[in-house]
């Protein structure tokens, strides 16, 4: 990846040294403008009360670990994929299964709903990302109309449509991310820079920019320019694999969940990590994170079967939710923020919703 | 593959064993044997709750994880590993049997363990253990003499130990195998999923001079922005503030979704309020964009939004249509005398026209940004003050709270209203379009009115934005 053109007098050690010293300089520069902590700025914000969240729907139908899920823009349908190769489209509100496809591979780790709601993308151990147009026509075999879009040299870990059904962004165990044209399968742009498996990605909700963030087994979160393929920002503060990245709804920050049992918030304008969400009692990795609509809450699913809800601004844990009987592997808040869906190795998906019961007024 | 978060659990377990601050242990009598360093489930739970300041539910979950991973084992014979919140007895597992030890749990060892168990008391094997045993017998049959010999030898050596020691060792071993060969239905805690790979030798020089020189903002400024955003959207966040008439997932009433359809005729007040937050909210909401387009047409700058939409379509559309779309955009918006000519500065026009000689997805970026900024900084402000917006805001509704009928079995599937799939909706749209296209007479009048409009526009160029 980055080892092309080693000069005779450059050894691996000297390159590492140069990298280290530049990294230290970068940390120094970043620190110069760090004049306040997030929770200090958030002092004036009211503390949150108690949340009462309940599982409102349990979706049963997968025969093995649920690995990934995504919401449809209609706010009630979802697509989910599992270890046994099945991809299911549900109306989560009625719990009806509307479509099902069996992939020719196991470990379908990535799935995504197209913006139109008329197609889904998925992939995993087949190293590919395929797009299936959805149809209710009983005479049509969904697998027959499938389009093979992305080709990686290792497993597909994440995928997402951009602003239309025509483009897909993928992340892979081969250490790269890539942007593809769905119709032709053409590679539009590739993104090199991670030193290990890339596990997750998220597209920025910004108004003009074309950027996205990715997280990998090299403990790095990297922000990319979709147009040039360049890495424009990089953050390396986690102590283990980054399993999930998600933008703060304004697009000015993003959160990450890692095997080091912490979630963190990175501010893109200040160019630094600004919060760590961790607790001594949380000792298992966070597999999946997502924000509530306003960005005030961060929902995180963990490998100890729980979901922790964090106050993003104050840095405290607001709530812990039980229910799953194995690892929570995937979690997404619905497009209108009314609920969140969690998928687990216990073969089920759960849609949960709730209310803030009371607000404590801080006495100044 | 190895157990990743072992160091976290081990640190916790070490604290639990601390002679001063750890869990109090005692010698306990089990039947006629005295077992040293035993503790009760309830004591373990209490210690976790106190030390980590967590609820009993959270402590129970954490305790279960510690036991399931084999760091603490039960003394009374359980079918599986759980932390019982009562007087059940537990002990700390010897580090030899910790899951972080890198030697794998071999089939041969498991076979020996099962054979030994069988010798100790015939018929004691669980059903799943019997199955495993028979399967192993078939698979590694060539080693069976060795296995039986080892089992007998270990059993004999065990009998020579003190009763207490023997009992403890049996419990330790049993717990170890419950972790490494879980019974059916119990999650396999050592299942780590797919293998991940890191090459420590790959050096990344991504920290280059560019990232050093990158412009940064003071934390107080950017963090202030983050806090402000979540405050602004607080009322719009259903989990934080609820939603009107009600959250469909909580009341099973879908009215909220019906009132917020993409192109609903009368939007809600909250939705219209969001359009006032920033230009992006307005333009990304199909209903907002529709309203804004209406306003732009009145100002004779509707082509700006049309151009912006065409640029989005080029950027995110089918790659094979890029050239064709770029040409269409040039003809419609940029060429001298174009039907929907957009007003951009000379420099940007030059760059764009030159770029169009070799069109690519981003060829219109400069022009698109210019037009976007124009709409954002100019038209948007005027739209907010316009009669069109004011009327939309006045007509916007505030739904009444749905009173939940307590007697209705809301958890019953019968009451969960289904909705047409986007696939069906698209089909219907396409059918409607096809029908409209075959309706010839109406079509001509539409074309005629369009021509009239165009002539009108051509006569009033000075009114353009």
mmCIF file of C-alpha atoms in Angstrom, chain A residues 1-2 12 15-16 19 22-23 25-26 29-30 33-38 41 44-45 48 51 56-57 65 71-72 74-77 91-96 98 107 109 116-118 125 134 136 155 162-164 166-167 179 181 183 186 188 193-197 199 205-208 210 217 220 222 226-227 232-234 236 240-241 243 248-250 253 259-261 267-272 274 280-281 283-285 292-294 296-297 299 304-306 313 317 320 322 325-327 336-339 345 351 353-356, chain B residues 3-5 8-9 12 15 51-55 57-59 61-62 65-66 68-69 187-189 191-212 214-231 233-234 236-243 247-254 256-257 260-262 274 278-280 284 308 312 314-320 360-363 365-366 369 372-373 376 410-411 413 415-424 426-427:
data_model
loop_
_atom_site.group_PDB
_atom_site.id
_atom_site.type_symbol
_atom_site.label_atom_id
_atom_site.label_comp_id
_atom_site.label_asym_id
_atom_site.label_seq_id
_atom_site.Cartn_x
_atom_site.Cartn_y
_atom_site.Cartn_z
ATOM 1 C CA UNK A 1 0.000 0.000 0.000
ATOM 2 C CA UNK A 2 2.295 2.795 1.067
ATOM 3 C CA UNK A 12 11.534 0.378 7.106
ATOM 4 C CA UNK A 15 10.171 5.379 7.488
ATOM 5 C CA UNK A 16 8.513 4.420 10.739
ATOM 6 C CA UNK A 19 5.947 8.713 10.433
ATOM 7 C CA UNK A 22 5.248 13.718 11.875
ATOM 8 C CA UNK A 23 2.472 12.170 13.918
ATOM 9 C CA UNK A 25 4.083 17.178 15.288
ATOM 10 C CA UNK A 26 0.484 16.806 14.174
ATOM 11 C CA UNK A 29 -0.485 21.398 16.232
ATOM 12 C CA UNK A 30 -3.858 19.977 17.144
ATOM 13 C CA UNK A 33 -6.113 25.179 19.506
ATOM 14 C CA UNK A 34 -7.688 22.967 22.121
ATOM 15 C CA UNK A 35 -8.984 25.521 24.580
ATOM 16 C CA UNK A 36 -11.968 23.741 26.115
ATOM 17 C CA UNK A 37 -13.494 20.286 26.633
ATOM 18 C CA UNK A 38 -16.871 19.266 25.214
ATOM 19 C CA UNK A 41 -19.165 23.690 26.745
ATOM 20 C CA UNK A 44 -25.134 24.922 30.413
ATOM 21 C CA UNK A 45 -27.189 22.213 28.714
ATOM 22 C CA UNK A 48 -31.070 14.162 30.684
ATOM 23 C CA UNK A 51 -35.183 6.893 29.390
ATOM 24 C CA UNK A 56 -41.542 -2.883 20.202
ATOM 25 C CA UNK A 57 -40.913 -5.403 17.435
ATOM 26 C CA UNK A 65 -26.164 -14.557 13.334
ATOM 27 C CA UNK A 71 -33.358 1.262 7.054
ATOM 28 C CA UNK A 72 -35.379 2.183 4.006
ATOM 29 C CA UNK A 74 -39.796 5.116 4.110
ATOM 30 C CA UNK A 75 -38.881 4.877 7.813
ATOM 31 C CA UNK A 76 -40.397 1.448 8.411
ATOM 32 C CA UNK A 77 -38.816 -1.057 6.058
ATOM 33 C CA UNK A 91 -41.706 -4.180 6.818
ATOM 34 C CA UNK A 92 -40.476 -3.837 10.378
ATOM 35 C CA UNK A 93 -43.717 -2.202 11.464
ATOM 36 C CA UNK A 94 -45.877 -5.205 10.596
ATOM 37 C CA UNK A 95 -42.942 -7.653 10.927
ATOM 38 C CA UNK A 96 -43.856 -9.068 7.512
ATOM 39 C CA UNK A 98 -41.412 -8.897 1.915
ATOM 40 C CA UNK A 107 -21.070 -14.192 6.238
ATOM 41 C CA UNK A 109 -21.516 -8.702 6.534
ATOM 42 C CA UNK A 116 -35.365 4.731 -3.980
ATOM 43 C CA UNK A 117 -36.399 1.827 -1.770
ATOM 44 C CA UNK A 118 -36.484 -0.378 -4.850
ATOM 45 C CA UNK A 125 -17.210 -13.523 1.986
ATOM 46 C CA UNK A 134 -36.653 -5.711 -5.499
ATOM 47 C CA UNK A 136 -43.021 -8.670 -6.024
ATOM 48 C CA UNK A 155 -14.325 -9.864 2.268
ATOM 49 C CA UNK A 162 -24.454 7.503 -2.254
ATOM 50 C CA UNK A 163 -27.213 9.970 -3.185
ATOM 51 C CA UNK A 164 -28.782 7.697 -5.769
ATOM 52 C CA UNK A 166 -26.521 4.385 -9.239
ATOM 53 C CA UNK A 167 -23.459 4.539 -7.016
ATOM 54 C CA UNK A 179 -16.723 3.892 -5.230
ATOM 55 C CA UNK A 181 -20.995 2.683 -10.792
ATOM 56 C CA UNK A 183 -24.955 -0.124 -13.893
ATOM 57 C CA UNK A 186 -16.971 0.287 -13.156
ATOM 58 C CA UNK A 188 -14.949 5.130 -10.163
ATOM 59 C CA UNK A 193 -4.456 4.231 3.179
ATOM 60 C CA UNK A 194 -5.612 1.781 5.802
ATOM 61 C CA UNK A 195 -2.935 -0.651 6.955
ATOM 62 C CA UNK A 196 -5.401 -3.419 7.691
ATOM 63 C CA UNK A 197 -8.993 -4.586 7.132
ATOM 64 C CA UNK A 199 -14.506 -2.572 8.820
ATOM 65 C CA UNK A 205 -24.391 14.475 5.404
ATOM 66 C CA UNK A 206 -22.745 17.761 4.441
ATOM 67 C CA UNK A 207 -24.373 20.070 1.939
ATOM 68 C CA UNK A 208 -21.647 20.556 -0.616
ATOM 69 C CA UNK A 210 -18.319 14.680 -0.951
ATOM 70 C CA UNK A 217 -8.378 -2.844 12.183
ATOM 71 C CA UNK A 220 -7.505 4.449 12.438
ATOM 72 C CA UNK A 222 -9.870 8.175 8.070
ATOM 73 C CA UNK A 226 -14.598 11.102 -2.726
ATOM 74 C CA UNK A 227 -13.558 13.064 -5.736
ATOM 75 C CA UNK A 232 -7.938 14.434 4.112
ATOM 76 C CA UNK A 233 -7.955 13.693 7.827
ATOM 77 C CA UNK A 234 -6.895 10.828 10.001
ATOM 78 C CA UNK A 236 -5.598 7.292 15.637
ATOM 79 C CA UNK A 240 -8.102 -1.580 19.032
ATOM 80 C CA UNK A 241 -10.157 -2.271 15.886
ATOM 81 C CA UNK A 243 -15.969 -1.575 14.223
ATOM 82 C CA UNK A 248 -22.926 13.462 13.843
ATOM 83 C CA UNK A 249 -26.043 14.750 12.009
ATOM 84 C CA UNK A 250 -24.496 18.180 11.316
ATOM 85 C CA UNK A 253 -18.101 15.366 13.766
ATOM 86 C CA UNK A 259 -13.058 -3.379 20.366
ATOM 87 C CA UNK A 260 -11.266 -1.373 23.055
ATOM 88 C CA UNK A 261 -14.709 -1.096 24.729
ATOM 89 C CA UNK A 267 -14.523 16.929 15.797
ATOM 90 C CA UNK A 268 -13.640 17.498 12.144
ATOM 91 C CA UNK A 269 -13.209 21.264 12.310
ATOM 92 C CA UNK A 270 -11.011 21.147 15.408
ATOM 93 C CA UNK A 271 -9.337 18.091 13.878
ATOM 94 C CA UNK A 272 -9.194 16.066 17.110
ATOM 95 C CA UNK A 274 -13.142 15.455 21.735
ATOM 96 C CA UNK A 280 -15.193 0.601 33.951
ATOM 97 C CA UNK A 281 -18.133 -1.791 33.823
ATOM 98 C CA UNK A 283 -15.281 -4.286 29.094
ATOM 99 C CA UNK A 284 -16.448 -5.680 25.791
ATOM 100 C CA UNK A 285 -16.120 -4.168 22.354
ATOM 101 C CA UNK A 292 -30.445 10.042 17.594
ATOM 102 C CA UNK A 293 -31.866 12.657 15.218
ATOM 103 C CA UNK A 294 -30.584 15.684 17.145
ATOM 104 C CA UNK A 296 -27.720 14.390 21.576
ATOM 105 C CA UNK A 297 -27.795 10.635 22.111
ATOM 106 C CA UNK A 299 -26.706 4.418 20.808
ATOM 107 C CA UNK A 304 -21.661 -8.248 25.925
ATOM 108 C CA UNK A 305 -25.198 -8.336 24.476
ATOM 109 C CA UNK A 306 -26.144 -4.867 25.740
ATOM 110 C CA UNK A 313 -22.492 16.291 25.023
ATOM 111 C CA UNK A 317 -24.061 6.965 30.083
ATOM 112 C CA UNK A 320 -28.367 0.496 29.381
ATOM 113 C CA UNK A 322 -30.852 -5.592 27.788
ATOM 114 C CA UNK A 325 -29.133 -13.093 23.962
ATOM 115 C CA UNK A 326 -25.877 -12.739 22.105
ATOM 116 C CA UNK A 327 -23.628 -10.017 20.699
ATOM 117 C CA UNK A 336 -36.983 9.989 11.154
ATOM 118 C CA UNK A 337 -35.449 9.180 14.528
ATOM 119 C CA UNK A 338 -38.555 7.524 15.956
ATOM 120 C CA UNK A 339 -36.881 4.216 16.793
ATOM 121 C CA UNK A 345 -25.853 -12.952 16.849
ATOM 122 C CA UNK A 351 -36.920 -2.386 16.953
ATOM 123 C CA UNK A 353 -38.505 3.023 20.921
ATOM 124 C CA UNK A 354 -38.995 5.034 24.028
ATOM 125 C CA UNK A 355 -39.545 8.211 25.898
ATOM 126 C CA UNK A 356 -37.589 10.523 28.121
ATOM 127 C CA UNK B 3 -9.808 -13.607 23.085
ATOM 128 C CA UNK B 4 -9.390 -9.863 22.616
ATOM 129 C CA UNK B 5 -10.803 -8.265 25.685
ATOM 130 C CA UNK B 8 -10.075 -6.102 30.740
ATOM 131 C CA UNK B 9 -11.699 -9.101 32.380
ATOM 132 C CA UNK B 12 -11.347 -6.947 36.975
ATOM 133 C CA UNK B 15 -9.335 -6.806 41.699
ATOM 134 C CA UNK B 51 -17.139 -1.316 42.960
ATOM 135 C CA UNK B 52 -18.449 -0.266 39.542
ATOM 136 C CA UNK B 53 -21.468 1.723 40.767
ATOM 137 C CA UNK B 54 -23.913 -0.102 38.545
ATOM 138 C CA UNK B 55 -27.416 -1.504 38.891
ATOM 139 C CA UNK B 57 -29.277 -5.779 36.235
ATOM 140 C CA UNK B 58 -26.011 -4.512 34.772
ATOM 141 C CA UNK B 59 -23.979 -6.357 37.409
ATOM 142 C CA UNK B 61 -25.091 -9.188 32.909
ATOM 143 C CA UNK B 62 -21.426 -8.461 33.587
ATOM 144 C CA UNK B 65 -20.059 -12.626 31.038
ATOM 145 C CA UNK B 66 -17.258 -13.256 33.532
ATOM 146 C CA UNK B 68 -19.432 -17.549 30.736
ATOM 147 C CA UNK B 69 -15.850 -16.748 29.770
ATOM 148 C CA UNK B 187 -23.727 -18.763 22.971
ATOM 149 C CA UNK B 188 -20.175 -19.739 22.127
ATOM 150 C CA UNK B 189 -18.229 -16.959 23.829
ATOM 151 C CA UNK B 191 -16.697 -17.411 18.610
ATOM 152 C CA UNK B 192 -14.943 -14.275 17.425
ATOM 153 C CA UNK B 193 -16.446 -14.142 13.974
ATOM 154 C CA UNK B 194 -14.227 -13.724 10.972
ATOM 155 C CA UNK B 195 -10.495 -13.514 11.211
ATOM 156 C CA UNK B 196 -9.170 -9.987 10.874
ATOM 157 C CA UNK B 197 -5.755 -9.158 9.622
ATOM 158 C CA UNK B 198 -3.175 -6.523 10.399
ATOM 159 C CA UNK B 199 0.221 -6.329 8.800
ATOM 160 C CA UNK B 200 2.482 -4.576 11.301
ATOM 161 C CA UNK B 201 5.052 -3.908 8.620
ATOM 162 C CA UNK B 202 2.990 -1.632 6.458
ATOM 163 C CA UNK B 203 4.039 1.932 7.119
ATOM 164 C CA UNK B 204 1.615 4.711 6.450
ATOM 165 C CA UNK B 205 3.063 8.130 5.773
ATOM 166 C CA UNK B 206 -0.262 9.862 5.843
ATOM 167 C CA UNK B 207 0.848 12.351 8.424
ATOM 168 C CA UNK B 208 2.459 14.588 5.885
ATOM 169 C CA UNK B 209 3.110 18.300 5.650
ATOM 170 C CA UNK B 210 -0.375 18.831 4.278
ATOM 171 C CA UNK B 211 -2.111 17.540 7.341
ATOM 172 C CA UNK B 212 0.170 19.668 9.511
ATOM 173 C CA UNK B 214 -4.455 22.009 7.601
ATOM 174 C CA UNK B 215 -6.551 24.844 8.949
ATOM 175 C CA UNK B 216 -8.097 24.079 12.269
ATOM 176 C CA UNK B 217 -10.708 25.774 14.324
ATOM 177 C CA UNK B 218 -10.473 26.440 18.052
ATOM 178 C CA UNK B 219 -12.212 23.741 20.080
ATOM 179 C CA UNK B 220 -14.466 26.289 21.765
ATOM 180 C CA UNK B 221 -15.784 27.329 18.387
ATOM 181 C CA UNK B 222 -16.349 23.904 16.832
ATOM 182 C CA UNK B 223 -17.641 22.324 20.031
ATOM 183 C CA UNK B 224 -19.952 25.284 20.475
ATOM 184 C CA UNK B 225 -21.348 24.442 17.044
ATOM 185 C CA UNK B 226 -21.890 20.821 17.987
ATOM 186 C CA UNK B 227 -23.748 21.733 21.168
ATOM 187 C CA UNK B 228 -25.826 24.347 19.365
ATOM 188 C CA UNK B 229 -26.895 21.858 16.714
ATOM 189 C CA UNK B 230 -28.296 19.363 19.174
ATOM 190 C CA UNK B 231 -30.083 22.146 21.060
ATOM 191 C CA UNK B 233 -32.896 19.964 16.866
ATOM 192 C CA UNK B 234 -34.008 18.923 20.350
ATOM 193 C CA UNK B 236 -37.389 17.530 16.375
ATOM 194 C CA UNK B 237 -35.803 14.468 17.938
ATOM 195 C CA UNK B 238 -38.648 11.995 18.653
ATOM 196 C CA UNK B 239 -36.601 10.015 21.159
ATOM 197 C CA UNK B 240 -35.747 13.160 23.109
ATOM 198 C CA UNK B 241 -39.022 15.061 22.761
ATOM 199 C CA UNK B 242 -41.659 12.675 21.488
ATOM 200 C CA UNK B 243 -43.550 13.490 18.303
ATOM 201 C CA UNK B 247 -44.634 7.815 17.806
ATOM 202 C CA UNK B 248 -45.933 5.022 15.540
ATOM 203 C CA UNK B 249 -43.679 2.479 17.203
ATOM 204 C CA UNK B 250 -45.098 3.280 20.627
ATOM 205 C CA UNK B 251 -48.798 3.627 19.838
ATOM 206 C CA UNK B 252 -49.016 1.502 16.671
ATOM 207 C CA UNK B 253 -50.731 4.482 15.034
ATOM 208 C CA UNK B 254 -49.159 5.472 11.700
ATOM 209 C CA UNK B 256 -47.236 10.537 12.130
ATOM 210 C CA UNK B 257 -45.916 8.964 8.942
ATOM 211 C CA UNK B 260 -45.006 13.575 7.046
ATOM 212 C CA UNK B 261 -45.064 11.962 3.625
ATOM 213 C CA UNK B 262 -42.401 13.359 1.271
ATOM 214 C CA UNK B 274 -36.758 22.986 10.043
ATOM 215 C CA UNK B 278 -30.418 26.376 7.122
ATOM 216 C CA UNK B 279 -30.652 26.155 3.374
ATOM 217 C CA UNK B 280 -29.709 22.486 3.302
ATOM 218 C CA UNK B 284 -33.176 18.344 0.957
ATOM 219 C CA UNK B 308 -28.495 22.420 -9.273
ATOM 220 C CA UNK B 312 -26.709 16.339 -8.670
ATOM 221 C CA UNK B 314 -24.822 14.108 -13.169
ATOM 222 C CA UNK B 315 -22.687 13.525 -10.066
ATOM 223 C CA UNK B 316 -24.634 10.607 -8.685
ATOM 224 C CA UNK B 317 -26.121 9.117 -11.801
ATOM 225 C CA UNK B 318 -25.307 6.378 -14.216
ATOM 226 C CA UNK B 319 -21.666 6.643 -15.318
ATOM 227 C CA UNK B 320 -22.468 5.729 -18.907
ATOM 228 C CA UNK B 360 -16.744 13.785 -16.142
ATOM 229 C CA UNK B 361 -18.955 13.491 -13.088
ATOM 230 C CA UNK B 362 -17.518 16.522 -11.355
ATOM 231 C CA UNK B 363 -17.206 18.775 -14.398
ATOM 232 C CA UNK B 365 -18.738 21.348 -9.587
ATOM 233 C CA UNK B 366 -17.568 24.955 -9.815
ATOM 234 C CA UNK B 369 -21.201 25.561 -6.027
ATOM 235 C CA UNK B 372 -25.831 26.823 -4.677
ATOM 236 C CA UNK B 373 -24.205 29.719 -2.839
ATOM 237 C CA UNK B 376 -28.302 30.002 -0.213
ATOM 238 C CA UNK B 410 -51.874 -2.793 20.626
ATOM 239 C CA UNK B 411 -49.416 -5.626 20.562
ATOM 240 C CA UNK B 413 -50.494 -7.852 14.603
ATOM 241 C CA UNK B 415 -53.732 -3.524 14.269
ATOM 242 C CA UNK B 416 -50.426 -2.916 12.550
ATOM 243 C CA UNK B 417 -51.347 -1.087 9.393
ATOM 244 C CA UNK B 418 -49.336 -2.052 6.366
ATOM 245 C CA UNK B 419 -48.150 0.424 3.757
ATOM 246 C CA UNK B 420 -47.421 0.065 0.054
ATOM 247 C CA UNK B 421 -43.836 -0.853 -0.653
ATOM 248 C CA UNK B 422 -41.720 1.738 -2.523
ATOM 249 C CA UNK B 423 -41.514 -0.907 -5.260
ATOM 250 C CA UNK B 424 -45.296 -0.883 -5.683
ATOM 251 C CA UNK B 426 -42.849 3.239 -8.242
ATOM 252 C CA UNK B 427 -44.778 0.797 -10.409
#
